[in-house]
Every structure is written in structure tokens, then in C-alpha cells.
PDB file of C-alpha atoms in Angstrom:
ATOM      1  CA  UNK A   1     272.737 236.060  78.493  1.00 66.00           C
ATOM      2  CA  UNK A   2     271.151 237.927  75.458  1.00 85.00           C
ATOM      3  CA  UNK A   3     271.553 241.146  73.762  1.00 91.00           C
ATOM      4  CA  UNK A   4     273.271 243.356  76.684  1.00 96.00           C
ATOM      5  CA  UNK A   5     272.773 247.173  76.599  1.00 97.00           C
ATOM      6  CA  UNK A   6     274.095 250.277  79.127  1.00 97.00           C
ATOM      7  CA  UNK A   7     272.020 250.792  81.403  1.00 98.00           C
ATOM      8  CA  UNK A   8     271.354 254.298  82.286  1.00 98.00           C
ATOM      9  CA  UNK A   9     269.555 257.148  84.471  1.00 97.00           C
ATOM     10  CA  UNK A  10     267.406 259.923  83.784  1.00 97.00           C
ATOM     11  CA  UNK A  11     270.639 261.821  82.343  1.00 97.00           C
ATOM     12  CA  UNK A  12     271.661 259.323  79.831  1.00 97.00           C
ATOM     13  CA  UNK A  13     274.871 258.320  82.086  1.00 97.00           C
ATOM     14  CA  UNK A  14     275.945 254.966  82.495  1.00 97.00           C
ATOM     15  CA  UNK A  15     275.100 252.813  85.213  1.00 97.00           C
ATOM     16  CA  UNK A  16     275.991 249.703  84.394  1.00 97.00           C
ATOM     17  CA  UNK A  17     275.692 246.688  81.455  1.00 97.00           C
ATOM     18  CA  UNK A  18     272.317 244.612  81.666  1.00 97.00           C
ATOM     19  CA  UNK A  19     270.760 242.470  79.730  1.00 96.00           C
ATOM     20  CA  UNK A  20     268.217 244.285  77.453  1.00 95.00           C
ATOM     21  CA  UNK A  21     265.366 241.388  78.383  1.00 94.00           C
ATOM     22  CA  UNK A  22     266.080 242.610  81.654  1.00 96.00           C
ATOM     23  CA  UNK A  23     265.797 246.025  81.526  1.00 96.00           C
ATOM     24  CA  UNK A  24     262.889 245.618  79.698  1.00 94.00           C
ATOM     25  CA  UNK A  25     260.908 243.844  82.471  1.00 95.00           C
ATOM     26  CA  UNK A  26     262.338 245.681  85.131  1.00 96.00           C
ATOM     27  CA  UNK A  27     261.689 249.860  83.219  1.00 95.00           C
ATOM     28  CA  UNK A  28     265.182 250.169  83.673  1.00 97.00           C
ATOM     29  CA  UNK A  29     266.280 253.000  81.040  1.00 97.00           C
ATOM     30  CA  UNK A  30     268.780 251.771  78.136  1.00 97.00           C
ATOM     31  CA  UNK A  31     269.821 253.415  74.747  1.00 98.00           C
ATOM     32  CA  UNK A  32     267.879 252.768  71.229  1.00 97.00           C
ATOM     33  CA  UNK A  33     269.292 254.270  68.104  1.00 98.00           C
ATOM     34  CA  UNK A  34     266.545 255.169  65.062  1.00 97.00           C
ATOM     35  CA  UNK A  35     267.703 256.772  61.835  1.00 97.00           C
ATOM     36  CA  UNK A  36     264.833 258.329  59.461  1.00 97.00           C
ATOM     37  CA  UNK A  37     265.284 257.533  55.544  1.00 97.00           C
ATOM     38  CA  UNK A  38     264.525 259.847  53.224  1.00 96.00           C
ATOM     39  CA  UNK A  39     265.131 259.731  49.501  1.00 96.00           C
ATOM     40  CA  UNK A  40     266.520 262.330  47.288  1.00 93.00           C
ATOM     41  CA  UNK A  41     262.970 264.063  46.818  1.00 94.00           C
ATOM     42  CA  UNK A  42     262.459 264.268  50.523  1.00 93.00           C
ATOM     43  CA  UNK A  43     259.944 261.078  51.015  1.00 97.00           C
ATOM     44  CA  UNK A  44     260.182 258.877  54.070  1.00 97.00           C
ATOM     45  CA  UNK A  45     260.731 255.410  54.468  1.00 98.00           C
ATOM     46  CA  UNK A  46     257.946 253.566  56.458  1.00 98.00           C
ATOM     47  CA  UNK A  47     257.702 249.642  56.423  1.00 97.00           C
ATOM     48  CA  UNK A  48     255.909 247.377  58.316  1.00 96.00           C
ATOM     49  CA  UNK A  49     257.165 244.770  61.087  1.00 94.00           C
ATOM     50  CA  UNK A  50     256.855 241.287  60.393  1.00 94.00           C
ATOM     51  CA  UNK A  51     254.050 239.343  62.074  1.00 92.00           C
ATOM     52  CA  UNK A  52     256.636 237.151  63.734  1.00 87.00           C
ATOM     53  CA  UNK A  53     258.428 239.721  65.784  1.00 87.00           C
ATOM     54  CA  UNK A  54     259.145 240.398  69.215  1.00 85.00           C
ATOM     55  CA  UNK A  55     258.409 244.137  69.819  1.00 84.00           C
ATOM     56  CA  UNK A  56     255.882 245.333  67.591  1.00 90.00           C
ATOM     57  CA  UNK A  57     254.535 242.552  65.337  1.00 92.00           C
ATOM     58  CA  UNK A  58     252.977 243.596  62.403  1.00 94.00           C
ATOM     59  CA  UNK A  59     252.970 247.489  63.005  1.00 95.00           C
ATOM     60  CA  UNK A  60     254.006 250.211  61.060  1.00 97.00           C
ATOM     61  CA  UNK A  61     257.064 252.408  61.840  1.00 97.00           C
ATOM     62  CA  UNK A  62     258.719 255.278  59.932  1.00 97.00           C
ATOM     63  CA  UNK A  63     262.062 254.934  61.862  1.00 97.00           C
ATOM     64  CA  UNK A  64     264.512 251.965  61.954  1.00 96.00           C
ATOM     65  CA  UNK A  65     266.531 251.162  64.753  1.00 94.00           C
ATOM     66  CA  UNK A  66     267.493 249.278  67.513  1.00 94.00           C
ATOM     67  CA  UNK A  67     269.350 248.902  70.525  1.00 96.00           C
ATOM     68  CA  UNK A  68     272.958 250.935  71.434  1.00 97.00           C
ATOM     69  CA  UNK A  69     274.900 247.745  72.180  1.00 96.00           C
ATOM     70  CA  UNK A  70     277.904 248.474  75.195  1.00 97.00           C
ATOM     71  CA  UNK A  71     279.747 251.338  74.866  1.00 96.00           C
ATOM     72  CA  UNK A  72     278.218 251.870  71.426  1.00 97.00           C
ATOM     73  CA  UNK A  73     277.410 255.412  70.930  1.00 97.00           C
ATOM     74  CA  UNK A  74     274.007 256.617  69.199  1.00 97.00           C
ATOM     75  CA  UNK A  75     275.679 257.442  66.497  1.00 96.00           C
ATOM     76  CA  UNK A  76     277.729 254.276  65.812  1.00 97.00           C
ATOM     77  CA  UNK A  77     274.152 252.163  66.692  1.00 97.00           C
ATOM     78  CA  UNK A  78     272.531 253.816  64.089  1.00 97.00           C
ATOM     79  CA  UNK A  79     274.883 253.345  61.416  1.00 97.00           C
ATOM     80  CA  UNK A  80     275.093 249.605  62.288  1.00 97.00           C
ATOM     81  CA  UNK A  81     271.296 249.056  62.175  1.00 96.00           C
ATOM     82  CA  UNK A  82     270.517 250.993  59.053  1.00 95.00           C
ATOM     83  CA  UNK A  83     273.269 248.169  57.394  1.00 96.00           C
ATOM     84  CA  UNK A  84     271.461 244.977  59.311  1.00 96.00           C
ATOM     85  CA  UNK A  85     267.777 246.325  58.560  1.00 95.00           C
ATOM     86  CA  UNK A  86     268.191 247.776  54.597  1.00 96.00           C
ATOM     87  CA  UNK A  87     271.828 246.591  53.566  1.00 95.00           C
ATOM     88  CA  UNK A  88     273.237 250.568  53.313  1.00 94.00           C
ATOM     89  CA  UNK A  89     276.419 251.854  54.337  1.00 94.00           C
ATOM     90  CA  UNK A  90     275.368 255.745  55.302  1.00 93.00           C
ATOM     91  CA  UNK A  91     276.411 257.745  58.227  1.00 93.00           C
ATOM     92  CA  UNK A  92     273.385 259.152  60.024  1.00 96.00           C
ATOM     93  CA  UNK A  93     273.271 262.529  61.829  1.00 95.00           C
ATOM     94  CA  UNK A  94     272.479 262.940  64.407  1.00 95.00           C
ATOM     95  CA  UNK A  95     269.033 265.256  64.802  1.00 95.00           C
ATOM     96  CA  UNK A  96     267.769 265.035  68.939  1.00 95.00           C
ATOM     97  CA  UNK A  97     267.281 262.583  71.532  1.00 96.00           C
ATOM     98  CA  UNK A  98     264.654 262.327  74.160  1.00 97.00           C
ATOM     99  CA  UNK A  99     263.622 259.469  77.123  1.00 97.00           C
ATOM    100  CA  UNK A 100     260.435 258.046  75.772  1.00 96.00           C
ATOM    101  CA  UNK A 101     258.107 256.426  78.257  1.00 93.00           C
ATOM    102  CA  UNK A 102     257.869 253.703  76.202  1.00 90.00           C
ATOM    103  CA  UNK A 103     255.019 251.362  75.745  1.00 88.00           C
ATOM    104  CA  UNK A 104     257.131 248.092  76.288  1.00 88.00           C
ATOM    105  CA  UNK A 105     259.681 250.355  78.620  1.00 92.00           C
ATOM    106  CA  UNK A 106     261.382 253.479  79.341  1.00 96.00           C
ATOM    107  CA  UNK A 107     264.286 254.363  77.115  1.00 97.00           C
ATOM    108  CA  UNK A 108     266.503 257.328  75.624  1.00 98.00           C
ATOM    109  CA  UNK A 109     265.884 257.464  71.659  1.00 97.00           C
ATOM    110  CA  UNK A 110     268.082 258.703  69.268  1.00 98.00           C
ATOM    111  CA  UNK A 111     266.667 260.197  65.780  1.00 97.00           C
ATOM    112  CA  UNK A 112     268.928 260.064  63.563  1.00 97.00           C
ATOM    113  CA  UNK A 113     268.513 261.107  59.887  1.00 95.00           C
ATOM    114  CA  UNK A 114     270.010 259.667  56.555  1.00 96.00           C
ATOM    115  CA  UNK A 115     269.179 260.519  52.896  1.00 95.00           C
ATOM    116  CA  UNK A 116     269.601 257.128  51.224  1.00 95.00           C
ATOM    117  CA  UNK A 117     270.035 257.202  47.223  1.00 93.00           C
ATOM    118  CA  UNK A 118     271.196 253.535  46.848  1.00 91.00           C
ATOM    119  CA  UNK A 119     268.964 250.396  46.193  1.00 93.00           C
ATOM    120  CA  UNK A 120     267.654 248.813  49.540  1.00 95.00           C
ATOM    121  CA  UNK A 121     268.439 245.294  50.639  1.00 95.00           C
ATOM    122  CA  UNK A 122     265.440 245.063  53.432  1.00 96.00           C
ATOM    123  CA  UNK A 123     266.318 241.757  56.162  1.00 95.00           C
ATOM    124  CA  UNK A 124     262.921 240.290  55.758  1.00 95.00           C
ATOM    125  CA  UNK A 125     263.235 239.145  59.066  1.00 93.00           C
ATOM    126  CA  UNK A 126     262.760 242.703  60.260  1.00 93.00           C
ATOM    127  CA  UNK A 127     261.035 244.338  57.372  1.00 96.00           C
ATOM    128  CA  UNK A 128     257.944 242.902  55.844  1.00 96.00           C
ATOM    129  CA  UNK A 129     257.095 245.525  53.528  1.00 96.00           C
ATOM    130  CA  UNK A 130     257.902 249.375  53.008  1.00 97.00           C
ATOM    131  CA  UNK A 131     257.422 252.266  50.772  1.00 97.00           C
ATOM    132  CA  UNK A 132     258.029 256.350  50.287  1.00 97.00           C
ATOM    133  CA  UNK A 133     255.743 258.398  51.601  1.00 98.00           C
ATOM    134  CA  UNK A 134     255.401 262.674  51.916  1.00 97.00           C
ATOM    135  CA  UNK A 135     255.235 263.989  54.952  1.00 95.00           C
ATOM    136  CA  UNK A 136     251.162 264.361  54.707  1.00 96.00           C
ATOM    137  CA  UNK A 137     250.937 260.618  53.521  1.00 97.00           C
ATOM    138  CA  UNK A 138     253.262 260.169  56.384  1.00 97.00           C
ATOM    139  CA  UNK A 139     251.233 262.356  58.894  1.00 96.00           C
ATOM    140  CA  UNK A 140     247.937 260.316  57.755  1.00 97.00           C
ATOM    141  CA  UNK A 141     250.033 256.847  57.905  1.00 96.00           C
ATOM    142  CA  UNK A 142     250.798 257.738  61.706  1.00 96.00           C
ATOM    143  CA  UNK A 143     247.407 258.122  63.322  1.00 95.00           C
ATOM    144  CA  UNK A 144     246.217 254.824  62.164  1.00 96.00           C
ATOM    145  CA  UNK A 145     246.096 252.163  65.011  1.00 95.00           C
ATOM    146  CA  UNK A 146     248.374 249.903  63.508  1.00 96.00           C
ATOM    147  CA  UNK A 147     251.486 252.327  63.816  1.00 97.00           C
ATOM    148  CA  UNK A 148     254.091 252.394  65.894  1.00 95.00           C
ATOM    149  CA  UNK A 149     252.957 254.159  69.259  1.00 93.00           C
ATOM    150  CA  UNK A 150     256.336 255.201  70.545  1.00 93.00           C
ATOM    151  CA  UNK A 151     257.166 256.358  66.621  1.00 95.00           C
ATOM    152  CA  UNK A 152     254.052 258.554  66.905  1.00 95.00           C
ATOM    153  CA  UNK A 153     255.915 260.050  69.668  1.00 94.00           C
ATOM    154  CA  UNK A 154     258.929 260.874  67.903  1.00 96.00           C
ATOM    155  CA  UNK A 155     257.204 261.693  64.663  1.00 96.00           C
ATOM    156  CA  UNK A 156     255.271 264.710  66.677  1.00 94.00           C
ATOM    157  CA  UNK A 157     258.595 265.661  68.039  1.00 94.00           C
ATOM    158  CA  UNK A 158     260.238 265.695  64.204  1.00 94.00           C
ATOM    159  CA  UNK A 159     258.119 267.575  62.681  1.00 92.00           C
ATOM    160  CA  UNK A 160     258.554 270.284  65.524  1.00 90.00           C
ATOM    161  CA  UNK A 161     262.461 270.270  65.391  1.00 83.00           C
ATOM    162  CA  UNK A 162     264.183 273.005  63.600  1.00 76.00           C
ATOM    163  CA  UNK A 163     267.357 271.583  62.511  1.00 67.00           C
ATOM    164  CA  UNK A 164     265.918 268.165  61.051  1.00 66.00           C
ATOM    165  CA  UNK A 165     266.410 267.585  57.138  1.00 62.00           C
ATOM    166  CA  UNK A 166     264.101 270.543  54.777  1.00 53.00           C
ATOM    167  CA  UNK A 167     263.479 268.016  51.398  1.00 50.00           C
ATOM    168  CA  UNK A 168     264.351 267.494  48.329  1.00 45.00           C
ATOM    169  CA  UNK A 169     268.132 268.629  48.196  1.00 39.00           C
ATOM    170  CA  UNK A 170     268.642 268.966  51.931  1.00 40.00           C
ATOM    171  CA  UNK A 171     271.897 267.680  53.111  1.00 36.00           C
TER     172      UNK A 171
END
């Protein structure tokens, strides 16, 4: 068996533990975890996906993330894949979840949101290349083709939500 994930319904309670593979092909609804970066002058994080991967090769995403592993709450996924992706030790908060239709599958998504003022250690196996960005360079980045559909999604959503991080000196 591979990665295995909750499986859950329309309410984000648990039905059961599947394999993620298998929720996948079957549009069974599971749990991923995303944090936002920002720096200490309010940019944005964005990097691009290897060519190699899985789930979006090659694309651009402004969130990183992953899968809620069993019993793992957002919070605690979030946390863990900000330290596997960049190599920092921050605790994300937590800023709104939603079920996203998903262009591989159906799935709840956590944004979480993390100013990070420490050097990054990128995995190259899951980040190719990134940068800072404003929120207009940002805006621009995310109506190109080659970004992230589902983080198009959650980027509209973002900039809507009240209680998400202001900038420079927001905490």
C-alpha cells in the first residue's frame, strides 16, 4: 500500500483510511494541507514543480502542501510539509478550508499561512525553482496557463478572505 489518507464526506468527517492512489481514481474526498509563505515585507512564495512529478509536473503554484496523513490534523500536515518541501520549522495558521473539485480529484484544502524569515532549504525533488512575488506579480503569475489550476482556485478565494495575513508586519 502507498501513502494512506482519511477518507472523508462532504462534511470533512471521517469515513475511513484509504490509500490516497485510491481515492484519487475513485473521487473519493481526502484531506490536503497548503501553507502560503510570505516574507517579512509581505511577498509570496511561488515555485515551480519539477518536470518529473506526479501531480502537476512543471506548473507553477503559490501554495505548498500535501496530503493530511491518518489522523493528522490540517494543522499538524501543514507544519510537516512546509519542513519536507523548504527545510523550516514554522507553525502555520490556520486561515479557511474549502472542498475543491479538484482537477485530478475532489478534496478538502486547508490554507494555511506562515511568514517565513529564515533561509530556505527547497527538496529539489519537489521544488524546481521559486521566488517572491507581490500580490499583483502574484495575481499576473496566476492567470498564466502554466499555473496551478486548483491554486487559482484558492488564490481567488485568498484574496477575498478577511482574516488572511495584511503585509509587511502582519502577524
Amino acid at each position: 500500500m502507498g501513502e494512506l489518507v482519511d477518507r472523508v464526506d462532504e462534511r470533512d468527517v471521517v469515513l475511513g483510511v484509504v490509500d490516497r492512489e485510491e481515492a484519487v481514481r475513485s473521487r473519493w474526498l481526502h484531506r490536503i494541507a497548503t501553507v502560503v509563505c510570505r516574507d517579512g515585507e509581505g511577498r509570496f512564495l511561488v515555485h515551480r514543480r519539477p518536470a518529473g512529478m506526479r501531480r502537476f509536473p512543471g506548473q507553477v503554484n503559490w501554495m505548498l502542501g500535501g496530503a493530511a496523513g491518518v489522523g493528522e490534523s490540517y494543522e499538524e500536515a501543514s507544519a510537516r510539509e512546509l519542513a519536507e518541501e523548504l527545510g523550516v520549522i514554522v507553525r502555520p495558521r490556520f486561515v479557511f478550508k474549502f472542498l475543491c473539485d479538484g482537477v485530478i480529484s475532489p478534496y478538502w484544502l486547508a490554507v494555511h499561512e506562515a511568514v517565513i524569515t529564515q533561509a530556505l532549504r527547497p527538496d529539489p525533488e519537489e521544488i524546481a525553482w521559486h521566488a517572491w512575488l507581490t500580490e499583483p506579480e502574484l495575481a499576473d503569475m496566476a492567470g498564466r496557463p502554466d499555473f496551478v489550476a486548483d491554486a487559482r482556485e484558492a488564490f481567488a478565494r485568498y484574496r477575498a478572505f478577511p482574516a488572511r495575513l495584511a503585509g509587511p508586519g502582519a502577524s
